[in-house]
Amino acid sequence: MSKGFTPSPATPGVITANDLRMGHCVWMRDDSWTADPSQAELYEDQAIAELALLNAISQAGTVVGPYLVEARRGADGRPEPTHFREEFRRTGPTNYTDDQQAEFEASHV
Amino acid sequence: MFDARPQHNDQHREYLHHRVAQFRQQVQRRLDGSLTEEEFRPLRLKNGVYLQLHAYMLRVAIPYGTLNPDQMRMLAHVADTWDRGYGHFTTRTNIQYHWPKLVDIPDALEALASVGIHSIQTSGNTIRNINADAFAGAAADEIEDPRPWAELLRRWSTDHAEFQFLPRKFKISVSAGKQDRSAVSAYDIGLRIVEQDGERGFQVWIGGGLGRTPILGQVVREFLPQADLLPYIEAILSTYNLTGRRDNKWKARIKITVMERGLDAMRADIEEEFVRRRAEFSGFDQEILAGLRAEFAAPEFRDAPTEAYEAARAANPGFRSWTDTNLHEHRIPGYASATVTLKAPGVTPGDATSAQMRLIADLAERFGHGDIRINHDQNIVLPHLRKADLPEIYAALREAGLATANAGKISDIISCPGMDYCTLATARSIPIAKDIAAHFRARGLEDDIGEMKIRISGCINACGHHHLGHIGILGLDRAGVENYQITLGGDGYEIPTLGQRAGAGFPADEVVPAIDRVMDAYLELREGPDERFIDTYRRLGVAPFKAALYPANA
């Protein structure tokens, strides 16, 4: 479930998944899930990360396909993606402008 | 009104409503915890529901790419009500909605079922949506309308109990023109309607497919009498079902079965099984076919003078350019088929807004005998238009951003959704397509370059059919950076050819300059404006274009 890395202070990770009912990307924080990736819990210890992942997997009524993926601590201390795939999951598709995305978002009730 | 797709009988609707009710219950059982994700996943996939990068994705089949206006309006309604106001048309003539919520999908499917559309067998190891020539029933070079055959195959394959758990997915395409427009060599089964000694039949290809192991199909039967189609197809499927590999997903397609066993061994098994299968067919399929032929009867074409059309061409350069580029010869004088490309500058290839869908529906109803097609190139075709009506149609299309004169040109790019949406993707496709289109538009070279098929896939599964592009682009993840491999000389239609990999890949920002160098080389090397890129490539081979791509190595 972890994407080819071992969580450590040098290579921390976050746990992410998709929301079961709605499908959008979510990130684990404490025992629950947030749609704001900057609020994700950053795991720097392998054992704690693996326990958290087991907890995430047990929440199959809330999320789909949780996995642990490498992240880095940003300048503000908040997690940032290290791979472009996770960056796109954070920011959404790049083929529409921010304005278009916002418009779509507004129409997607 | 001529109903372009005769699937609206009560029995069909009842079946679809039953399937939706079943899926609604399955969704509910997933949400209340009665089903695990592992149990639910194959059930949702059977209904065309994937979980992608940012959201669920609903893939809806458009059988042989044919829609009537009510169906197109319903696609627009679904986009507005349960998605974000647009849909994405694919190379296999499906529409994909990229933002539905799982809890809403049963309602969307119920709405689609009311007009006879569904998502059954748009995923899973079954026989997928049947493809056919987008100019079916209209093309001047057509031997016979392939749609009755495609519809017969659709009805036969839908929920066919024997073929619900094949080793892997299975795709069938039917072509009926003297020129193949359905890429039959790239399908698990490709069918070409042919004539031999005054009799019509099928040339049957098997074992084609792209993906991580691209292989062109081979002819397994040069001439199959038309009446034997279903028993012969059953014999192929049955042989594959028993001998196809199930130990390795990547070696499970029929192309690998044919490669490993050899065409002759496959043919022998198929012919033996065919004898048995044919005995089981009582002729009911031919009765159904006769009914389908009647339902697909050509519309009543009218007398179609072309003076107004010619006058508009003379007066309006934009219209003239569009008609030069986007029209296809119709079998009836005074008529034409028009390709409405979903490739306007800056837009995502294959995306259409709900307003654009509704406009197409209105135009088809008003001018086009109620007939709409989606083609392999992710464009829309209005197959039956009077040339006299084209100025008015063009004006309406232009207003909606749908009158780009680029069918078959360098900006008419096939692109899979890539990593902007797809969870399997290793790189993005759409921005590369948009950048190439914008670049050559800015340079004003599009018309000078002429016919050019660029195909882009965001991973080795090759949904963008990059192997068949005159220029193919494959997006990969190289050490955490998007990187693009270029193949040259592919062709899916005239002379089936897989593109040849040119060399090392390019970072995203070097793809456009690389394509630019290839185009400059072509313009310099061609023998005249009538020699297309693919002709120059066939004449000179890969070397001069490789030198253009990698000048430091030349």
Short mmCIF file of C-alpha atoms in Angstrom, two decimals, chain B residues 8-482:
data_model
loop_
_atom_site.label_atom_id
_atom_site.label_comp_id
_atom_site.label_asym_id
_atom_site.label_seq_id
_atom_site.Cartn_x
_atom_site.Cartn_y
_atom_site.Cartn_z
CA HIS B 8 -36.28 1.88 -28.34
CA ASN B 9 -38.63 -0.99 -28.05
CA ASP B 10 -40.34 -1.65 -24.72
CA GLN B 11 -38.46 -4.88 -24.14
CA HIS B 12 -35.11 -3.12 -24.41
CA ARG B 13 -36.22 -0.33 -22.07
CA GLU B 14 -37.56 -2.82 -19.53
CA TYR B 15 -34.27 -4.70 -19.58
CA LEU B 16 -32.31 -1.48 -19.01
CA HIS B 17 -34.56 -0.34 -16.18
CA HIS B 18 -34.15 -3.74 -14.55
CA ARG B 19 -30.37 -3.43 -14.79
CA VAL B 20 -30.42 0.07 -13.30
CA ALA B 21 -32.59 -1.12 -10.40
CA GLN B 22 -30.10 -3.91 -9.81
CA PHE B 23 -27.18 -1.48 -9.80
CA ARG B 24 -29.00 0.95 -7.54
CA GLN B 25 -29.35 -1.84 -5.02
CA GLN B 26 -25.68 -2.75 -5.37
CA VAL B 27 -24.64 0.86 -4.71
CA GLN B 28 -26.87 0.95 -1.65
CA ARG B 29 -25.35 -2.29 -0.37
CA ARG B 30 -21.86 -0.86 -0.84
CA LEU B 31 -22.79 2.28 1.06
CA ASP B 32 -24.42 0.41 3.96
CA GLY B 33 -21.44 -1.91 4.28
CA SER B 34 -23.11 -5.09 2.98
CA LEU B 35 -20.59 -5.20 0.13
CA THR B 36 -16.85 -4.63 0.45
CA GLU B 37 -15.04 -2.58 -2.18
CA GLU B 38 -13.50 -5.81 -3.49
CA GLU B 39 -16.99 -7.24 -3.97
CA PHE B 40 -18.45 -4.03 -5.34
CA ARG B 41 -15.67 -3.12 -7.77
CA PRO B 42 -16.46 -5.76 -10.42
CA LEU B 43 -20.15 -4.88 -10.13
CA ARG B 44 -19.58 -1.18 -10.72
CA LEU B 45 -17.18 -1.91 -13.56
CA LYS B 46 -19.87 -4.05 -15.19
CA ASN B 47 -21.88 -0.83 -15.24
CA GLY B 48 -19.10 1.34 -16.63
CA VAL B 49 -18.25 3.01 -13.31
CA TYR B 50 -14.54 3.54 -12.68
CA LEU B 51 -12.82 5.38 -9.87
CA GLN B 52 -10.33 7.77 -11.42
CA LEU B 53 -7.82 10.23 -10.07
CA HIS B 54 -10.18 12.92 -8.79
CA ALA B 55 -13.61 11.34 -9.00
CA TYR B 56 -15.71 8.50 -10.31
CA MET B 57 -15.97 8.19 -14.08
CA LEU B 58 -19.03 6.91 -15.90
CA ARG B 59 -18.43 5.47 -19.36
CA VAL B 60 -21.54 5.25 -21.51
CA ALA B 61 -21.60 3.29 -24.75
CA ILE B 62 -22.64 4.85 -28.01
CA PRO B 63 -23.08 1.72 -30.13
CA TYR B 64 -21.27 2.06 -33.47
CA GLY B 65 -21.12 5.78 -32.65
CA THR B 66 -24.74 6.38 -33.61
CA LEU B 67 -27.11 8.69 -31.74
CA ASN B 68 -30.44 10.30 -32.44
CA PRO B 69 -31.19 13.86 -31.25
CA ASP B 70 -33.12 12.77 -28.16
CA GLN B 71 -30.22 10.63 -27.08
CA MET B 72 -27.74 13.47 -27.62
CA ARG B 73 -29.97 15.79 -25.59
CA MET B 74 -30.05 13.21 -22.84
CA LEU B 75 -26.24 13.07 -22.83
CA ALA B 76 -26.35 16.85 -22.35
CA HIS B 77 -28.95 16.52 -19.58
CA VAL B 78 -26.77 14.02 -17.71
CA ALA B 79 -23.78 16.35 -18.08
CA ASP B 80 -25.76 19.25 -16.61
CA THR B 81 -27.58 17.36 -13.88
CA TRP B 82 -25.02 14.91 -12.52
CA ASP B 83 -21.70 16.11 -13.92
CA ARG B 84 -20.03 19.43 -14.72
CA GLY B 85 -21.78 20.42 -17.91
CA TYR B 86 -19.57 18.60 -20.37
CA GLY B 87 -18.65 15.12 -21.55
CA HIS B 88 -15.61 13.53 -23.14
CA PHE B 89 -16.01 11.49 -26.34
CA THR B 90 -13.49 8.69 -26.74
CA THR B 91 -11.82 6.84 -29.60
CA ARG B 92 -14.14 3.91 -29.02
CA THR B 93 -17.16 6.17 -29.43
CA ASN B 94 -18.11 6.12 -25.79
CA ILE B 95 -18.83 9.22 -23.76
CA GLN B 96 -17.13 9.56 -20.41
CA TYR B 97 -18.38 11.71 -17.59
CA HIS B 98 -15.50 12.60 -15.33
CA TRP B 99 -17.25 13.96 -12.24
CA PRO B 100 -20.33 11.95 -11.22
CA LYS B 101 -20.90 11.06 -7.59
CA LEU B 102 -21.42 7.38 -6.88
CA VAL B 103 -24.69 8.13 -5.13
CA ASP B 104 -26.02 9.88 -8.27
CA ILE B 105 -24.97 7.36 -10.90
CA PRO B 106 -28.10 5.15 -10.68
CA ASP B 107 -30.24 8.22 -11.39
CA ALA B 108 -28.06 9.14 -14.36
CA LEU B 109 -28.30 5.59 -15.70
CA GLU B 110 -32.07 5.64 -15.26
CA ALA B 111 -32.27 8.81 -17.33
CA LEU B 112 -30.06 7.32 -20.03
CA ALA B 113 -32.13 4.15 -20.07
CA SER B 114 -35.21 6.19 -20.94
CA VAL B 115 -33.65 6.84 -24.35
CA GLY B 116 -32.16 3.38 -24.76
CA ILE B 117 -28.55 4.20 -23.80
CA HIS B 118 -26.55 2.34 -21.20
CA SER B 119 -23.11 1.60 -19.85
CA ILE B 120 -23.36 -2.19 -19.80
CA GLN B 121 -20.17 -3.89 -20.97
CA THR B 122 -18.22 -0.67 -21.22
CA SER B 123 -15.75 -2.26 -18.83
CA GLY B 124 -14.76 -5.73 -17.69
CA ASN B 125 -13.64 -8.81 -19.59
CA THR B 126 -16.56 -8.87 -21.95
CA ILE B 127 -17.38 -7.87 -25.51
CA ARG B 128 -17.23 -4.08 -25.47
CA ASN B 129 -19.04 -1.42 -27.47
CA ILE B 130 -19.20 -2.39 -31.17
CA ASN B 131 -17.53 0.11 -33.50
CA ALA B 132 -18.30 0.89 -37.13
CA ASP B 133 -17.54 3.44 -39.82
CA ALA B 134 -18.83 6.86 -38.79
CA PHE B 135 -19.92 7.49 -42.40
CA ALA B 136 -22.06 4.33 -42.45
CA GLY B 137 -25.05 4.63 -44.73
CA ALA B 138 -23.65 7.81 -46.27
CA ALA B 139 -20.19 7.20 -47.74
CA ALA B 140 -19.89 7.14 -51.49
CA ASP B 141 -17.46 4.20 -51.42
CA GLU B 142 -19.59 2.03 -49.15
CA ILE B 143 -20.44 -1.52 -50.20
CA GLU B 144 -23.23 -1.87 -47.68
CA ASP B 145 -24.41 -0.11 -44.53
CA PRO B 146 -22.55 -1.85 -41.67
CA ARG B 147 -24.93 -0.65 -38.94
CA PRO B 148 -27.46 -3.50 -39.17
CA TRP B 149 -24.56 -5.90 -38.70
CA ALA B 150 -23.11 -3.85 -35.87
CA GLU B 151 -26.51 -3.72 -34.18
CA LEU B 152 -26.95 -7.48 -34.66
CA LEU B 153 -23.57 -7.98 -32.99
CA ARG B 154 -24.53 -5.58 -30.20
CA ARG B 155 -27.75 -7.42 -29.45
CA TRP B 156 -26.05 -10.80 -29.66
CA SER B 157 -23.16 -9.78 -27.40
CA THR B 158 -25.13 -7.88 -24.74
CA ASP B 159 -25.36 -10.11 -21.68
CA HIS B 160 -24.30 -13.13 -23.75
CA ALA B 161 -23.92 -15.64 -20.92
CA GLU B 162 -21.02 -17.54 -22.45
CA PHE B 163 -18.88 -14.45 -22.95
CA GLN B 164 -19.24 -12.56 -19.67
CA PHE B 165 -15.95 -13.82 -18.21
CA LEU B 166 -13.52 -13.83 -21.09
CA PRO B 167 -9.80 -13.93 -20.36
CA ARG B 168 -9.71 -10.20 -21.14
CA LYS B 169 -11.77 -7.43 -22.76
CA PHE B 170 -12.78 -7.93 -26.39
CA LYS B 171 -13.36 -5.31 -29.08
CA ILE B 172 -15.05 -5.67 -32.47
CA SER B 173 -15.14 -3.21 -35.35
CA VAL B 174 -17.03 -3.30 -38.65
CA SER B 175 -15.94 -1.49 -41.80
CA ALA B 176 -17.88 -1.33 -45.04
CA GLY B 177 -16.11 1.13 -47.30
CA LYS B 178 -13.58 0.30 -49.96
CA GLN B 179 -11.31 2.35 -47.70
CA ASP B 180 -11.16 1.01 -44.14
CA ARG B 181 -12.23 3.75 -41.75
CA SER B 182 -12.65 1.56 -38.68
CA ALA B 183 -9.06 0.42 -38.08
CA VAL B 184 -10.07 -3.23 -38.29
CA SER B 185 -6.45 -4.37 -37.94
CA ALA B 186 -6.29 -2.89 -34.45
CA TYR B 187 -9.23 -4.84 -33.03
CA ASP B 188 -9.64 -8.26 -31.43
CA ILE B 189 -11.99 -8.95 -34.33
CA GLY B 190 -12.13 -6.68 -37.33
CA LEU B 191 -14.77 -7.21 -40.00
CA ARG B 192 -14.62 -5.76 -43.48
CA ILE B 193 -17.65 -6.11 -45.70
CA VAL B 194 -16.34 -7.28 -49.09
CA GLU B 195 -17.68 -8.63 -52.36
CA GLN B 196 -16.51 -11.78 -54.08
CA ASP B 197 -17.99 -13.13 -57.30
CA GLY B 198 -21.03 -10.96 -56.81
CA GLU B 199 -21.65 -12.22 -53.29
CA ARG B 200 -21.22 -10.11 -50.14
CA GLY B 201 -19.39 -11.39 -47.17
CA PHE B 202 -16.86 -10.50 -44.51
CA GLN B 203 -13.10 -10.50 -44.49
CA VAL B 204 -12.42 -11.49 -40.89
CA TRP B 205 -9.37 -10.21 -39.01
CA ILE B 206 -8.35 -11.39 -35.56
CA GLY B 207 -5.65 -10.67 -33.04
CA GLY B 208 -5.15 -6.95 -33.44
CA GLY B 209 -4.67 -4.66 -30.49
CA LEU B 210 -2.49 -1.89 -29.17
CA GLY B 211 -1.64 -1.49 -25.49
CA ARG B 212 1.73 -2.53 -24.12
CA THR B 213 2.15 -5.20 -26.81
CA PRO B 214 0.93 -3.63 -30.06
CA ILE B 215 0.13 -6.20 -32.73
CA LEU B 216 -1.70 -5.78 -36.02
CA GLY B 217 -4.47 -8.26 -36.70
CA GLN B 218 -4.29 -10.98 -39.34
CA VAL B 219 -6.90 -12.27 -41.74
CA VAL B 220 -8.27 -15.51 -40.37
CA ARG B 221 -10.97 -15.88 -43.07
CA GLU B 222 -10.67 -14.16 -46.45
CA PHE B 223 -14.35 -14.53 -47.22
CA LEU B 224 -17.12 -15.43 -44.81
CA PRO B 225 -20.65 -15.58 -46.23
CA GLN B 226 -22.75 -12.95 -44.49
CA ALA B 227 -25.26 -15.42 -43.09
CA ASP B 228 -22.48 -17.18 -41.19
CA LEU B 229 -21.34 -14.12 -39.26
CA LEU B 230 -22.70 -14.89 -35.78
CA PRO B 231 -21.74 -18.60 -35.69
CA TYR B 232 -18.25 -17.71 -36.92
CA ILE B 233 -17.83 -14.93 -34.36
CA GLU B 234 -19.06 -17.32 -31.68
CA ALA B 235 -16.49 -19.85 -32.83
CA ILE B 236 -13.72 -17.25 -32.48
CA LEU B 237 -14.91 -16.17 -29.05
CA SER B 238 -15.37 -19.73 -27.87
CA THR B 239 -11.89 -20.71 -29.04
CA TYR B 240 -10.40 -17.68 -27.34
CA ASN B 241 -12.43 -18.28 -24.18
CA LEU B 242 -10.95 -21.76 -23.85
CA THR B 243 -7.40 -21.14 -25.03
CA GLY B 244 -6.71 -17.54 -24.00
CA ARG B 245 -4.37 -17.15 -21.04
CA ARG B 246 -5.79 -16.35 -17.65
CA ASP B 247 -2.54 -16.58 -15.68
CA ASN B 248 -1.26 -13.16 -16.70
CA LYS B 249 -3.47 -10.14 -17.35
CA TRP B 250 -0.90 -8.68 -19.74
CA LYS B 251 -0.88 -11.80 -21.89
CA ALA B 252 -4.59 -12.48 -21.90
CA ARG B 253 -5.78 -10.61 -25.00
CA ILE B 254 -6.52 -12.68 -28.10
CA LYS B 255 -3.56 -11.02 -29.87
CA ILE B 256 -1.24 -12.92 -27.52
CA THR B 257 -3.23 -16.15 -27.96
CA VAL B 258 -2.83 -15.85 -31.74
CA MET B 259 0.86 -14.96 -31.40
CA GLU B 260 1.64 -17.82 -29.05
CA ARG B 261 -0.45 -20.51 -30.73
CA GLY B 262 -0.01 -19.32 -34.29
CA LEU B 263 -2.71 -18.20 -36.70
CA ASP B 264 -3.03 -21.63 -38.37
CA ALA B 265 -3.66 -23.44 -35.09
CA MET B 266 -6.25 -20.83 -34.09
CA ARG B 267 -7.88 -21.02 -37.48
CA ALA B 268 -8.14 -24.81 -37.31
CA ASP B 269 -9.85 -24.65 -33.90
CA ILE B 270 -12.15 -21.85 -35.02
CA GLU B 271 -13.20 -23.68 -38.19
CA GLU B 272 -13.89 -26.88 -36.25
CA GLU B 273 -15.97 -25.02 -33.69
CA PHE B 274 -17.69 -23.08 -36.46
CA VAL B 275 -19.15 -26.27 -37.92
CA ARG B 276 -20.72 -27.08 -34.55
CA ARG B 277 -21.94 -23.55 -33.92
CA ARG B 278 -23.47 -23.13 -37.34
CA ALA B 279 -25.63 -26.18 -36.78
CA GLU B 280 -27.07 -24.48 -33.69
CA PHE B 281 -28.22 -21.41 -35.60
CA SER B 282 -31.72 -21.87 -36.89
CA GLY B 283 -31.81 -18.69 -38.94
CA PHE B 284 -33.34 -16.49 -36.26
CA ASP B 285 -30.38 -14.14 -36.54
CA GLN B 286 -31.14 -13.59 -40.20
CA GLU B 287 -34.75 -12.79 -39.38
CA ILE B 288 -33.58 -10.21 -36.86
CA LEU B 289 -31.15 -8.84 -39.41
CA ALA B 290 -33.93 -8.40 -41.97
CA GLY B 291 -35.83 -6.32 -39.42
CA LEU B 292 -32.75 -4.27 -38.64
CA ARG B 293 -32.12 -3.56 -42.30
CA ALA B 294 -35.61 -2.18 -42.55
CA GLU B 295 -35.09 -0.04 -39.45
CA PHE B 296 -31.81 1.29 -40.82
CA ALA B 297 -33.31 2.07 -44.21
CA ALA B 298 -31.88 5.22 -45.70
CA PRO B 299 -33.76 8.45 -45.07
CA GLU B 300 -35.74 9.98 -47.88
CA PHE B 301 -33.19 12.17 -49.58
CA ARG B 302 -34.56 15.17 -51.36
CA ASP B 303 -33.61 16.93 -54.50
CA ALA B 304 -30.59 18.91 -53.47
CA PRO B 305 -29.53 21.81 -55.65
CA THR B 306 -26.08 23.18 -54.81
CA GLU B 307 -26.13 26.71 -56.27
CA ALA B 308 -26.52 28.42 -52.88
CA TYR B 309 -23.76 26.25 -51.47
CA GLU B 310 -21.36 27.17 -54.27
CA ALA B 311 -22.26 30.84 -53.89
CA ALA B 312 -21.54 30.74 -50.17
CA ARG B 313 -18.22 29.04 -50.83
CA ALA B 314 -17.28 31.80 -53.23
CA ALA B 315 -18.34 34.54 -50.83
CA ASN B 316 -17.05 33.24 -47.50
CA PRO B 317 -13.42 32.05 -47.22
CA GLY B 318 -14.03 30.62 -43.76
CA PHE B 319 -16.92 28.53 -45.06
CA ARG B 320 -14.90 27.47 -48.07
CA SER B 321 -12.04 26.35 -45.86
CA TRP B 322 -14.40 24.41 -43.60
CA THR B 323 -16.09 22.67 -46.52
CA ASP B 324 -12.73 21.87 -48.11
CA THR B 325 -11.53 20.26 -44.90
CA ASN B 326 -14.49 18.87 -42.97
CA LEU B 327 -16.81 17.42 -45.61
CA HIS B 328 -16.85 13.81 -46.75
CA GLU B 329 -18.29 12.67 -50.05
CA HIS B 330 -21.88 11.42 -49.76
CA ARG B 331 -23.33 8.73 -51.96
CA ILE B 332 -26.19 11.05 -52.96
CA PRO B 333 -25.26 14.01 -55.19
CA GLY B 334 -25.98 17.33 -53.50
CA TYR B 335 -25.47 15.84 -50.03
CA ALA B 336 -22.38 15.69 -47.82
CA SER B 337 -21.31 14.30 -44.46
CA ALA B 338 -19.79 16.93 -42.17
CA THR B 339 -17.23 16.32 -39.47
CA VAL B 340 -17.73 18.65 -36.53
CA THR B 341 -14.37 18.50 -34.83
CA LEU B 342 -14.14 18.79 -31.07
CA LYS B 343 -10.67 20.23 -31.53
CA ALA B 344 -11.12 23.99 -31.51
CA PRO B 345 -8.01 25.92 -30.47
CA GLY B 346 -7.43 25.61 -26.75
CA VAL B 347 -10.09 23.01 -26.02
CA THR B 348 -9.59 19.52 -24.71
CA PRO B 349 -9.76 17.00 -27.58
CA GLY B 350 -13.09 15.16 -27.48
CA ASP B 351 -14.77 17.41 -24.91
CA ALA B 352 -18.19 18.86 -25.71
CA THR B 353 -20.29 21.09 -23.50
CA SER B 354 -23.95 20.37 -22.91
CA ALA B 355 -24.86 23.43 -25.00
CA GLN B 356 -22.77 22.12 -27.90
CA MET B 357 -24.43 18.72 -27.61
CA ARG B 358 -27.85 20.32 -27.73
CA LEU B 359 -26.92 22.39 -30.76
CA ILE B 360 -25.78 19.27 -32.59
CA ALA B 361 -29.06 17.58 -31.68
CA ASP B 362 -31.04 20.55 -33.01
CA LEU B 363 -29.04 20.72 -36.25
CA ALA B 364 -29.38 16.98 -36.81
CA GLU B 365 -33.10 17.20 -36.27
CA ARG B 366 -33.56 20.24 -38.48
CA PHE B 367 -31.17 19.46 -41.29
CA GLY B 368 -29.65 16.01 -40.85
CA HIS B 369 -32.46 13.40 -40.85
CA GLY B 370 -32.02 13.05 -37.09
CA ASP B 371 -28.75 11.20 -37.45
CA ILE B 372 -25.59 11.90 -35.40
CA ARG B 373 -22.38 9.93 -35.25
CA ILE B 374 -19.36 9.97 -32.96
CA ASN B 375 -16.21 8.93 -34.77
CA HIS B 376 -12.97 7.24 -33.85
CA ASP B 377 -11.16 10.60 -33.95
CA GLN B 378 -13.21 11.96 -31.01
CA ASN B 379 -15.28 14.14 -33.33
CA ILE B 380 -18.95 14.37 -34.23
CA VAL B 381 -20.28 13.59 -37.71
CA LEU B 382 -23.54 14.75 -39.22
CA PRO B 383 -23.77 12.15 -41.97
CA HIS B 384 -26.66 13.36 -44.13
CA LEU B 385 -26.66 17.08 -44.87
CA ARG B 386 -27.91 18.87 -47.96
CA LYS B 387 -25.13 21.04 -49.28
CA ALA B 388 -27.69 23.80 -49.73
CA ASP B 389 -28.17 23.87 -45.95
CA LEU B 390 -24.49 23.94 -45.09
CA PRO B 391 -24.08 27.77 -44.94
CA GLU B 392 -26.74 27.96 -42.22
CA ILE B 393 -25.33 24.93 -40.40
CA TYR B 394 -21.84 26.36 -40.57
CA ALA B 395 -22.99 29.69 -39.13
CA ALA B 396 -24.66 27.93 -36.18
CA LEU B 397 -21.63 25.75 -35.56
CA ARG B 398 -19.33 28.76 -35.72
CA GLU B 399 -21.38 30.56 -33.12
CA ALA B 400 -20.90 27.59 -30.78
CA GLY B 401 -17.16 27.21 -31.38
CA LEU B 402 -17.71 24.06 -33.42
CA ALA B 403 -16.69 25.14 -36.91
CA THR B 404 -12.94 24.64 -36.76
CA ALA B 405 -11.70 23.66 -40.22
CA ASN B 406 -9.21 21.04 -39.12
CA ALA B 407 -10.59 17.53 -39.73
CA GLY B 408 -7.63 15.27 -40.39
CA LYS B 409 -5.12 18.09 -39.88
CA ILE B 410 -2.32 18.49 -37.37
CA SER B 411 -4.59 20.02 -34.71
CA ASP B 412 -7.17 17.22 -35.04
CA ILE B 413 -5.32 15.21 -32.42
CA ILE B 414 -6.55 12.10 -30.66
CA SER B 415 -5.72 12.33 -26.99
CA CYS B 416 -6.66 10.11 -24.09
CA PRO B 417 -7.57 11.89 -20.82
CA GLY B 418 -4.08 11.12 -19.49
CA MET B 419 -3.01 12.03 -16.00
CA ASP B 420 -5.36 14.96 -15.85
CA TYR B 421 -8.03 12.36 -15.07
CA CYS B 422 -6.91 8.76 -15.43
CA THR B 423 -5.59 6.73 -12.56
CA LEU B 424 -3.59 4.45 -14.88
CA ALA B 425 -1.82 7.30 -16.65
CA THR B 426 1.89 7.90 -16.25
CA ALA B 427 1.85 11.41 -17.76
CA ARG B 428 -0.56 14.00 -19.11
CA SER B 429 -1.77 13.92 -22.72
CA ILE B 430 -4.20 16.81 -23.06
CA PRO B 431 -1.77 19.71 -22.48
CA ILE B 432 0.62 18.23 -25.06
CA ALA B 433 -2.22 18.03 -27.61
CA LYS B 434 -3.29 21.60 -26.88
CA ASP B 435 0.26 22.92 -27.13
CA ILE B 436 0.90 21.21 -30.49
CA ALA B 437 -2.38 22.51 -31.90
CA ALA B 438 -1.74 26.04 -30.67
CA HIS B 439 1.82 26.07 -31.99
CA PHE B 440 1.00 25.08 -35.56
CA ARG B 441 -1.98 27.39 -35.64
CA ALA B 442 0.29 30.24 -34.55
CA ARG B 443 2.81 29.33 -37.24
CA GLY B 444 0.02 29.22 -39.82
CA LEU B 445 1.26 25.91 -41.15
CA GLU B 446 -1.78 23.73 -40.63
CA ASP B 447 -3.13 23.91 -44.18
CA ASP B 448 0.33 23.67 -45.71
CA ILE B 449 1.09 20.49 -43.76
CA GLY B 450 -2.23 18.96 -44.77
CA GLU B 451 -3.23 15.49 -43.55
CA MET B 452 -1.49 14.65 -40.33
CA LYS B 453 -2.59 12.22 -37.65
CA ILE B 454 -1.07 12.84 -34.25
CA ARG B 455 -2.13 10.42 -31.51
CA ILE B 456 -1.24 10.83 -27.85
CA SER B 457 -1.49 8.30 -25.02
CA GLY B 458 -0.71 8.99 -21.39
CA CYS B 459 0.47 5.46 -20.66
CA ILE B 460 1.37 2.21 -22.37
CA ASN B 461 -2.24 1.05 -22.40
CA ALA B 462 -2.47 3.22 -25.52
CA CYS B 463 -6.05 4.52 -25.29
CA GLY B 464 -4.90 7.37 -27.55
CA HIS B 465 -3.81 4.80 -30.18
CA HIS B 466 -0.37 6.40 -30.46
CA HIS B 467 1.01 3.39 -32.34
CA LEU B 468 -1.32 4.25 -35.23
CA GLY B 469 -0.41 7.92 -35.43
CA HIS B 470 1.63 9.30 -38.27
CA ILE B 471 3.29 10.79 -35.22
CA GLY B 472 2.58 8.96 -32.00
CA ILE B 473 3.36 10.36 -28.57
CA LEU B 474 3.50 8.22 -25.45
CA GLY B 475 3.67 9.89 -22.05
CA LEU B 476 5.75 8.14 -19.40
CA ASP B 477 7.00 8.78 -15.89
CA ARG B 478 10.78 8.88 -15.98
CA ALA B 479 12.16 9.19 -12.45
CA GLY B 480 9.29 11.38 -11.34
CA VAL B 481 9.21 13.61 -14.42
CA GLU B 482 6.82 13.50 -17.38
#
